[in-house]
Amino acid sequence: PFGVPVIGKESGKLELRLEQCQACGICARDCPAAAIVLRRDQHDILPEILGSVDLKTATDTQVMVYRCHYGWHKENGTEDVLPANTQVVDVLCSARLDILDVLRAFEVGADGVAVAICAEGNCHLQGDEALRRRAHRIRRTLDQIGLGKDRFKIIEMTSPVRQGFASAVNQFSENVRAQGPILAKKAPDAERKN
């Protein structure tokens, strides 16, 4: 989105303008030939982050929210009051997430996954439109594998950001709770006794 990968006028080959690179990785994610590779992007780091998350032992339904670093601005260093069953994972650019990132959240025990993205036209990395297109495929895939499309939601971080985000997460959490857990969950004490 920043004009980093271009086809050279004289060479007719791919050229990278590294001085304009924002390390967003959108070019690598969307390259139809998969010819662009970032050395270490959020898709390499995300499994490390999620490796420390274990939602499988929770007794309530669990919601994982991927939140965009660029679109989120903490006020006075405080955090929103979100439901106790919500795990927020800040990522460099939530517009870069794909079906594998959503499935990773389900693997660690999430019963619902939300992706908080910038309001339309306000994405710092101009990737929100691509994620909206991928969201249809993600929902269809979740339906096809039996999880259900309603366990995935895009939350648009509108202004005022804090009110809209907290309200949308609370509503999604209630919708997931109404659907129930994907797997039967045991309390940690009950698991030790068996």
PDB file of C-alpha atoms in Angstrom:
ATOM      1  CA  PRO A   1       0.000   0.000   0.000  1.00  0.00           C
ATOM      2  CA  PHE A   2       3.001   2.326   0.291  1.00  0.00           C
ATOM      3  CA  GLY A   3       4.360   1.748  -3.213  1.00  0.00           C
ATOM      4  CA  VAL A   4       7.229  -0.369  -1.922  1.00  0.00           C
ATOM      5  CA  PRO A   5       6.935  -3.258  -4.379  1.00  0.00           C
ATOM      6  CA  VAL A   6       6.793  -1.903  -7.932  1.00  0.00           C
ATOM      7  CA  ILE A   7       7.565  -3.186 -11.389  1.00  0.00           C
ATOM      8  CA  GLY A   8      10.649  -1.349 -12.626  1.00  0.00           C
ATOM      9  CA  LYS A   9      10.019   0.761 -15.730  1.00  0.00           C
ATOM     10  CA  GLU A  10      13.287  -0.220 -17.385  1.00  0.00           C
ATOM     11  CA  SER A  11      13.831  -3.742 -16.028  1.00  0.00           C
ATOM     12  CA  GLY A  12      10.213  -4.922 -16.006  1.00  0.00           C
ATOM     13  CA  LYS A  13      11.078  -6.787 -12.792  1.00  0.00           C
ATOM     14  CA  LEU A  14       9.943  -6.438  -9.200  1.00  0.00           C
ATOM     15  CA  GLU A  15      11.781  -3.726  -7.307  1.00  0.00           C
ATOM     16  CA  LEU A  16      11.468  -2.976  -3.600  1.00  0.00           C
ATOM     17  CA  ARG A  17      11.723   0.612  -2.378  1.00  0.00           C
ATOM     18  CA  LEU A  18      12.942  -0.246   1.114  1.00  0.00           C
ATOM     19  CA  GLU A  19      13.105   3.375   2.224  1.00  0.00           C
ATOM     20  CA  GLN A  20       9.295   3.482   2.025  1.00  0.00           C
ATOM     21  CA  CYS A  21       8.717   0.132   3.751  1.00  0.00           C
ATOM     22  CA  GLN A  22       6.572   0.231   6.915  1.00  0.00           C
ATOM     23  CA  ALA A  23       7.141  -3.482   7.699  1.00  0.00           C
ATOM     24  CA  CYS A  24       3.401  -4.055   7.529  1.00  0.00           C
ATOM     25  CA  GLY A  25       3.791  -7.246   5.493  1.00  0.00           C
ATOM     26  CA  ILE A  26       0.671  -6.619   3.440  1.00  0.00           C
ATOM     27  CA  CYS A  27       2.651  -6.899   0.212  1.00  0.00           C
ATOM     28  CA  ALA A  28       3.983 -10.313   1.289  1.00  0.00           C
ATOM     29  CA  ARG A  29       0.528 -11.477   2.389  1.00  0.00           C
ATOM     30  CA  ASP A  30      -1.197 -10.373  -0.827  1.00  0.00           C
ATOM     31  CA  CYS A  31       1.507 -11.227  -3.390  1.00  0.00           C
ATOM     32  CA  PRO A  32      -0.187 -13.680  -5.777  1.00  0.00           C
ATOM     33  CA  ALA A  33       3.106 -15.423  -6.538  1.00  0.00           C
ATOM     34  CA  ALA A  34       4.238 -15.466  -2.876  1.00  0.00           C
ATOM     35  CA  ALA A  35       7.477 -13.928  -4.109  1.00  0.00           C
ATOM     36  CA  ILE A  36       7.822 -11.414  -1.261  1.00  0.00           C
ATOM     37  CA  VAL A  37       8.954 -12.699   2.119  1.00  0.00           C
ATOM     38  CA  LEU A  38       9.562 -10.673   5.263  1.00  0.00           C
ATOM     39  CA  ARG A  39      12.326 -12.015   7.441  1.00  0.00           C
ATOM     40  CA  ARG A  40      10.364 -11.738  10.678  1.00  0.00           C
ATOM     41  CA  ASP A  41       6.801 -10.545  10.599  1.00  0.00           C
ATOM     42  CA  GLN A  42       3.849 -10.920  12.920  1.00  0.00           C
ATOM     43  CA  HIS A  43       2.983 -14.341  11.477  1.00  0.00           C
ATOM     44  CA  ASP A  44       6.308 -15.634  12.767  1.00  0.00           C
ATOM     45  CA  ILE A  45       5.812 -14.031  16.174  1.00  0.00           C
ATOM     46  CA  LEU A  46       2.107 -14.828  16.682  1.00  0.00           C
ATOM     47  CA  PRO A  47       2.602 -18.547  17.488  1.00  0.00           C
ATOM     48  CA  GLU A  48       5.092 -17.491  20.178  1.00  0.00           C
ATOM     49  CA  ILE A  49       2.549 -15.099  21.687  1.00  0.00           C
ATOM     50  CA  LEU A  50      -0.285 -17.627  21.556  1.00  0.00           C
ATOM     51  CA  GLY A  51       2.000 -20.335  22.932  1.00  0.00           C
ATOM     52  CA  SER A  52       1.640 -18.781  26.367  1.00  0.00           C
ATOM     53  CA  VAL A  53      -2.163 -18.640  26.134  1.00  0.00           C
ATOM     54  CA  ASP A  54      -4.214 -21.589  27.355  1.00  0.00           C
ATOM     55  CA  LEU A  55      -7.937 -21.039  27.315  1.00  0.00           C
ATOM     56  CA  LYS A  56      -8.849 -24.751  27.244  1.00  0.00           C
ATOM     57  CA  THR A  57      -9.110 -25.087  31.015  1.00  0.00           C
ATOM     58  CA  ALA A  58     -11.500 -22.135  31.422  1.00  0.00           C
ATOM     59  CA  THR A  59     -15.015 -23.007  32.523  1.00  0.00           C
ATOM     60  CA  ASP A  60     -16.678 -20.114  30.648  1.00  0.00           C
ATOM     61  CA  THR A  61     -16.686 -19.539  26.907  1.00  0.00           C
ATOM     62  CA  GLN A  62     -13.541 -17.700  25.817  1.00  0.00           C
ATOM     63  CA  VAL A  63     -13.141 -14.905  23.283  1.00  0.00           C
ATOM     64  CA  MET A  64      -9.844 -13.980  21.631  1.00  0.00           C
ATOM     65  CA  VAL A  65      -9.620 -10.447  20.233  1.00  0.00           C
ATOM     66  CA  TYR A  66      -6.815  -9.509  17.863  1.00  0.00           C
ATOM     67  CA  ARG A  67      -6.403  -5.745  18.129  1.00  0.00           C
ATOM     68  CA  CYS A  68      -4.511  -3.461  15.737  1.00  0.00           C
ATOM     69  CA  HIS A  69      -1.517  -1.666  17.252  1.00  0.00           C
ATOM     70  CA  TYR A  70      -1.918   1.302  14.899  1.00  0.00           C
ATOM     71  CA  GLY A  71      -5.663   1.727  15.395  1.00  0.00           C
ATOM     72  CA  TRP A  72      -5.597   1.435  19.166  1.00  0.00           C
ATOM     73  CA  HIS A  73      -4.627   4.362  21.342  1.00  0.00           C
ATOM     74  CA  LYS A  74      -4.660   3.837  25.096  1.00  0.00           C
ATOM     75  CA  GLU A  75      -5.841   6.855  27.023  1.00  0.00           C
ATOM     76  CA  ASN A  76      -4.000   7.675  30.257  1.00  0.00           C
ATOM     77  CA  GLY A  77      -2.466   4.189  30.230  1.00  0.00           C
ATOM     78  CA  THR A  78      -5.750   2.566  31.221  1.00  0.00           C
ATOM     79  CA  GLU A  79      -7.369  -0.462  29.683  1.00  0.00           C
ATOM     80  CA  ASP A  80     -11.003  -0.973  28.771  1.00  0.00           C
ATOM     81  CA  VAL A  81     -13.247  -2.919  31.086  1.00  0.00           C
ATOM     82  CA  LEU A  82     -13.832  -6.069  29.074  1.00  0.00           C
ATOM     83  CA  PRO A  83     -15.517  -9.321  30.063  1.00  0.00           C
ATOM     84  CA  ALA A  84     -13.363 -11.692  32.119  1.00  0.00           C
ATOM     85  CA  ASN A  85     -13.639 -14.274  29.337  1.00  0.00           C
ATOM     86  CA  THR A  86     -11.822 -12.017  26.853  1.00  0.00           C
ATOM     87  CA  GLN A  87      -8.158 -12.325  25.876  1.00  0.00           C
ATOM     88  CA  VAL A  88      -6.806  -9.356  23.877  1.00  0.00           C
ATOM     89  CA  VAL A  89      -3.775  -9.912  21.643  1.00  0.00           C
ATOM     90  CA  ASP A  90      -2.223  -6.779  20.181  1.00  0.00           C
ATOM     91  CA  VAL A  91      -0.750  -7.288  16.711  1.00  0.00           C
ATOM     92  CA  LEU A  92       1.173  -4.927  14.473  1.00  0.00           C
ATOM     93  CA  CYS A  93      -1.589  -4.809  11.874  1.00  0.00           C
ATOM     94  CA  SER A  94      -4.820  -6.731  12.323  1.00  0.00           C
ATOM     95  CA  ALA A  95      -5.557  -6.288   8.616  1.00  0.00           C
ATOM     96  CA  ARG A  96      -2.771  -8.801   7.952  1.00  0.00           C
ATOM     97  CA  LEU A  97      -4.439 -11.631   9.850  1.00  0.00           C
ATOM     98  CA  ASP A  98      -5.703 -14.593   7.862  1.00  0.00           C
ATOM     99  CA  ILE A  99      -7.587 -17.850   8.395  1.00  0.00           C
ATOM    100  CA  LEU A 100      -4.558 -19.576   9.965  1.00  0.00           C
ATOM    101  CA  ASP A 101      -4.286 -16.866  12.614  1.00  0.00           C
ATOM    102  CA  VAL A 102      -7.986 -17.247  13.393  1.00  0.00           C
ATOM    103  CA  LEU A 103      -7.651 -21.039  13.612  1.00  0.00           C
ATOM    104  CA  ARG A 104      -4.635 -20.686  15.944  1.00  0.00           C
ATOM    105  CA  ALA A 105      -6.877 -18.849  18.410  1.00  0.00           C
ATOM    106  CA  PHE A 106      -9.373 -21.721  18.313  1.00  0.00           C
ATOM    107  CA  GLU A 107      -6.498 -24.182  18.835  1.00  0.00           C
ATOM    108  CA  VAL A 108      -5.554 -22.538  22.143  1.00  0.00           C
ATOM    109  CA  GLY A 109      -9.161 -22.769  23.353  1.00  0.00           C
ATOM    110  CA  ALA A 110     -11.026 -19.722  22.063  1.00  0.00           C
ATOM    111  CA  ASP A 111     -14.746 -20.203  21.441  1.00  0.00           C
ATOM    112  CA  GLY A 112     -14.966 -17.002  19.411  1.00  0.00           C
ATOM    113  CA  VAL A 113     -12.449 -14.806  17.614  1.00  0.00           C
ATOM    114  CA  ALA A 114     -12.818 -11.106  16.889  1.00  0.00           C
ATOM    115  CA  VAL A 115     -10.481  -8.915  14.883  1.00  0.00           C
ATOM    116  CA  ALA A 116     -10.514  -5.222  15.775  1.00  0.00           C
ATOM    117  CA  ILE A 117      -9.589  -3.154  12.734  1.00  0.00           C
ATOM    118  CA  CYS A 118      -9.425   0.516  11.919  1.00  0.00           C
ATOM    119  CA  ALA A 119     -12.560   2.248  10.697  1.00  0.00           C
ATOM    120  CA  GLU A 120     -12.996   2.106   6.941  1.00  0.00           C
ATOM    121  CA  GLY A 121     -10.595   4.494   5.258  1.00  0.00           C
ATOM    122  CA  ASN A 122      -8.565   5.074   8.450  1.00  0.00           C
ATOM    123  CA  CYS A 123      -6.179   2.118   8.300  1.00  0.00           C
ATOM    124  CA  HIS A 124      -2.597   3.321   8.735  1.00  0.00           C
ATOM    125  CA  LEU A 125      -1.378   0.477   6.516  1.00  0.00           C
ATOM    126  CA  GLN A 126      -4.349   0.560   4.133  1.00  0.00           C
ATOM    127  CA  GLY A 127      -5.088  -3.129   4.614  1.00  0.00           C
ATOM    128  CA  ASP A 128      -8.556  -3.033   6.166  1.00  0.00           C
ATOM    129  CA  GLU A 129     -10.313  -3.529   2.832  1.00  0.00           C
ATOM    130  CA  ALA A 130      -8.335  -6.714   2.123  1.00  0.00           C
ATOM    131  CA  LEU A 131      -9.254  -8.127   5.541  1.00  0.00           C
ATOM    132  CA  ARG A 132     -12.922  -7.378   4.937  1.00  0.00           C
ATOM    133  CA  ARG A 133     -12.673  -9.448   1.743  1.00  0.00           C
ATOM    134  CA  ARG A 134     -10.863 -12.275   3.576  1.00  0.00           C
ATOM    135  CA  ALA A 135     -13.502 -12.208   6.334  1.00  0.00           C
ATOM    136  CA  HIS A 136     -16.085 -13.745   3.984  1.00  0.00           C
ATOM    137  CA  ARG A 137     -13.721 -16.661   3.268  1.00  0.00           C
ATOM    138  CA  ILE A 138     -12.907 -17.030   6.963  1.00  0.00           C
ATOM    139  CA  ARG A 139     -16.610 -17.240   7.901  1.00  0.00           C
ATOM    140  CA  ARG A 140     -17.314 -19.699   5.104  1.00  0.00           C
ATOM    141  CA  THR A 141     -14.389 -21.896   6.191  1.00  0.00           C
ATOM    142  CA  LEU A 142     -15.510 -21.848   9.835  1.00  0.00           C
ATOM    143  CA  ASP A 143     -18.969 -22.987   8.695  1.00  0.00           C
ATOM    144  CA  GLN A 144     -17.485 -25.732   6.521  1.00  0.00           C
ATOM    145  CA  ILE A 145     -15.385 -27.164   9.355  1.00  0.00           C
ATOM    146  CA  GLY A 146     -18.321 -27.097  11.764  1.00  0.00           C
ATOM    147  CA  LEU A 147     -17.344 -24.229  14.055  1.00  0.00           C
ATOM    148  CA  GLY A 148     -19.919 -21.813  12.663  1.00  0.00           C
ATOM    149  CA  LYS A 149     -19.481 -18.445  10.992  1.00  0.00           C
ATOM    150  CA  ASP A 150     -20.907 -16.530  13.976  1.00  0.00           C
ATOM    151  CA  ARG A 151     -17.849 -17.385  16.058  1.00  0.00           C
ATOM    152  CA  PHE A 152     -15.857 -14.825  14.033  1.00  0.00           C
ATOM    153  CA  LYS A 153     -16.423 -11.081  13.967  1.00  0.00           C
ATOM    154  CA  ILE A 154     -14.725  -7.990  12.666  1.00  0.00           C
ATOM    155  CA  ILE A 155     -14.957  -5.082  15.093  1.00  0.00           C
ATOM    156  CA  GLU A 156     -14.434  -1.709  13.511  1.00  0.00           C
ATOM    157  CA  MET A 157     -12.682   0.697  15.862  1.00  0.00           C
ATOM    158  CA  THR A 158     -14.692   3.837  15.295  1.00  0.00           C
ATOM    159  CA  SER A 159     -14.561   7.132  17.110  1.00  0.00           C
ATOM    160  CA  PRO A 160     -14.740   7.375  20.041  1.00  0.00           C
ATOM    161  CA  VAL A 161     -12.519   4.302  19.881  1.00  0.00           C
ATOM    162  CA  ARG A 162     -12.814   3.231  23.509  1.00  0.00           C
ATOM    163  CA  GLN A 163     -16.609   3.193  23.721  1.00  0.00           C
ATOM    164  CA  GLY A 164     -17.088   1.438  20.419  1.00  0.00           C
ATOM    165  CA  PHE A 165     -14.450  -1.201  21.095  1.00  0.00           C
ATOM    166  CA  ALA A 166     -15.627  -2.167  24.585  1.00  0.00           C
ATOM    167  CA  SER A 167     -19.273  -2.249  23.541  1.00  0.00           C
ATOM    168  CA  ALA A 168     -18.590  -4.397  20.466  1.00  0.00           C
ATOM    169  CA  VAL A 169     -16.412  -6.845  22.418  1.00  0.00           C
ATOM    170  CA  ASN A 170     -19.052  -7.162  25.151  1.00  0.00           C
ATOM    171  CA  GLN A 171     -21.778  -7.845  22.580  1.00  0.00           C
ATOM    172  CA  PHE A 172     -19.664 -10.417  20.736  1.00  0.00           C
ATOM    173  CA  SER A 173     -18.771 -12.095  24.035  1.00  0.00           C
ATOM    174  CA  GLU A 174     -22.459 -12.469  24.876  1.00  0.00           C
ATOM    175  CA  ASN A 175     -23.193 -13.892  21.403  1.00  0.00           C
ATOM    176  CA  VAL A 176     -20.414 -16.472  21.817  1.00  0.00           C
ATOM    177  CA  ARG A 177     -21.617 -17.319  25.331  1.00  0.00           C
ATOM    178  CA  ALA A 178     -25.122 -17.931  23.909  1.00  0.00           C
ATOM    179  CA  GLN A 179     -23.632 -20.367  21.361  1.00  0.00           C
ATOM    180  CA  GLY A 180     -21.844 -22.219  24.132  1.00  0.00           C
ATOM    181  CA  PRO A 181     -18.348 -23.642  24.264  1.00  0.00           C
ATOM    182  CA  ILE A 182     -16.919 -25.487  21.293  1.00  0.00           C
ATOM    183  CA  LEU A 183     -15.554 -28.259  23.497  1.00  0.00           C
ATOM    184  CA  ALA A 184     -16.601 -29.403  26.928  1.00  0.00           C
ATOM    185  CA  LYS A 185     -14.315 -27.536  29.310  1.00  0.00           C
ATOM    186  CA  LYS A 186     -13.215 -28.758  32.706  1.00  0.00           C
ATOM    187  CA  ALA A 187     -12.206 -26.745  35.708  1.00  0.00           C
ATOM    188  CA  PRO A 188      -8.498 -27.238  36.484  1.00  0.00           C
ATOM    189  CA  ASP A 189      -9.357 -28.895  39.863  1.00  0.00           C
ATOM    190  CA  ALA A 190     -11.696 -31.404  38.214  1.00  0.00           C
ATOM    191  CA  GLU A 191      -8.993 -32.299  35.702  1.00  0.00           C
ATOM    192  CA  ARG A 192      -6.446 -33.045  38.463  1.00  0.00           C
ATOM    193  CA  LYS A 193      -8.843 -35.374  40.306  1.00  0.00           C
ATOM    194  CA  ASN A 194      -9.344 -37.630  37.273  1.00  0.00           C
TER     195      ASN A 194
END
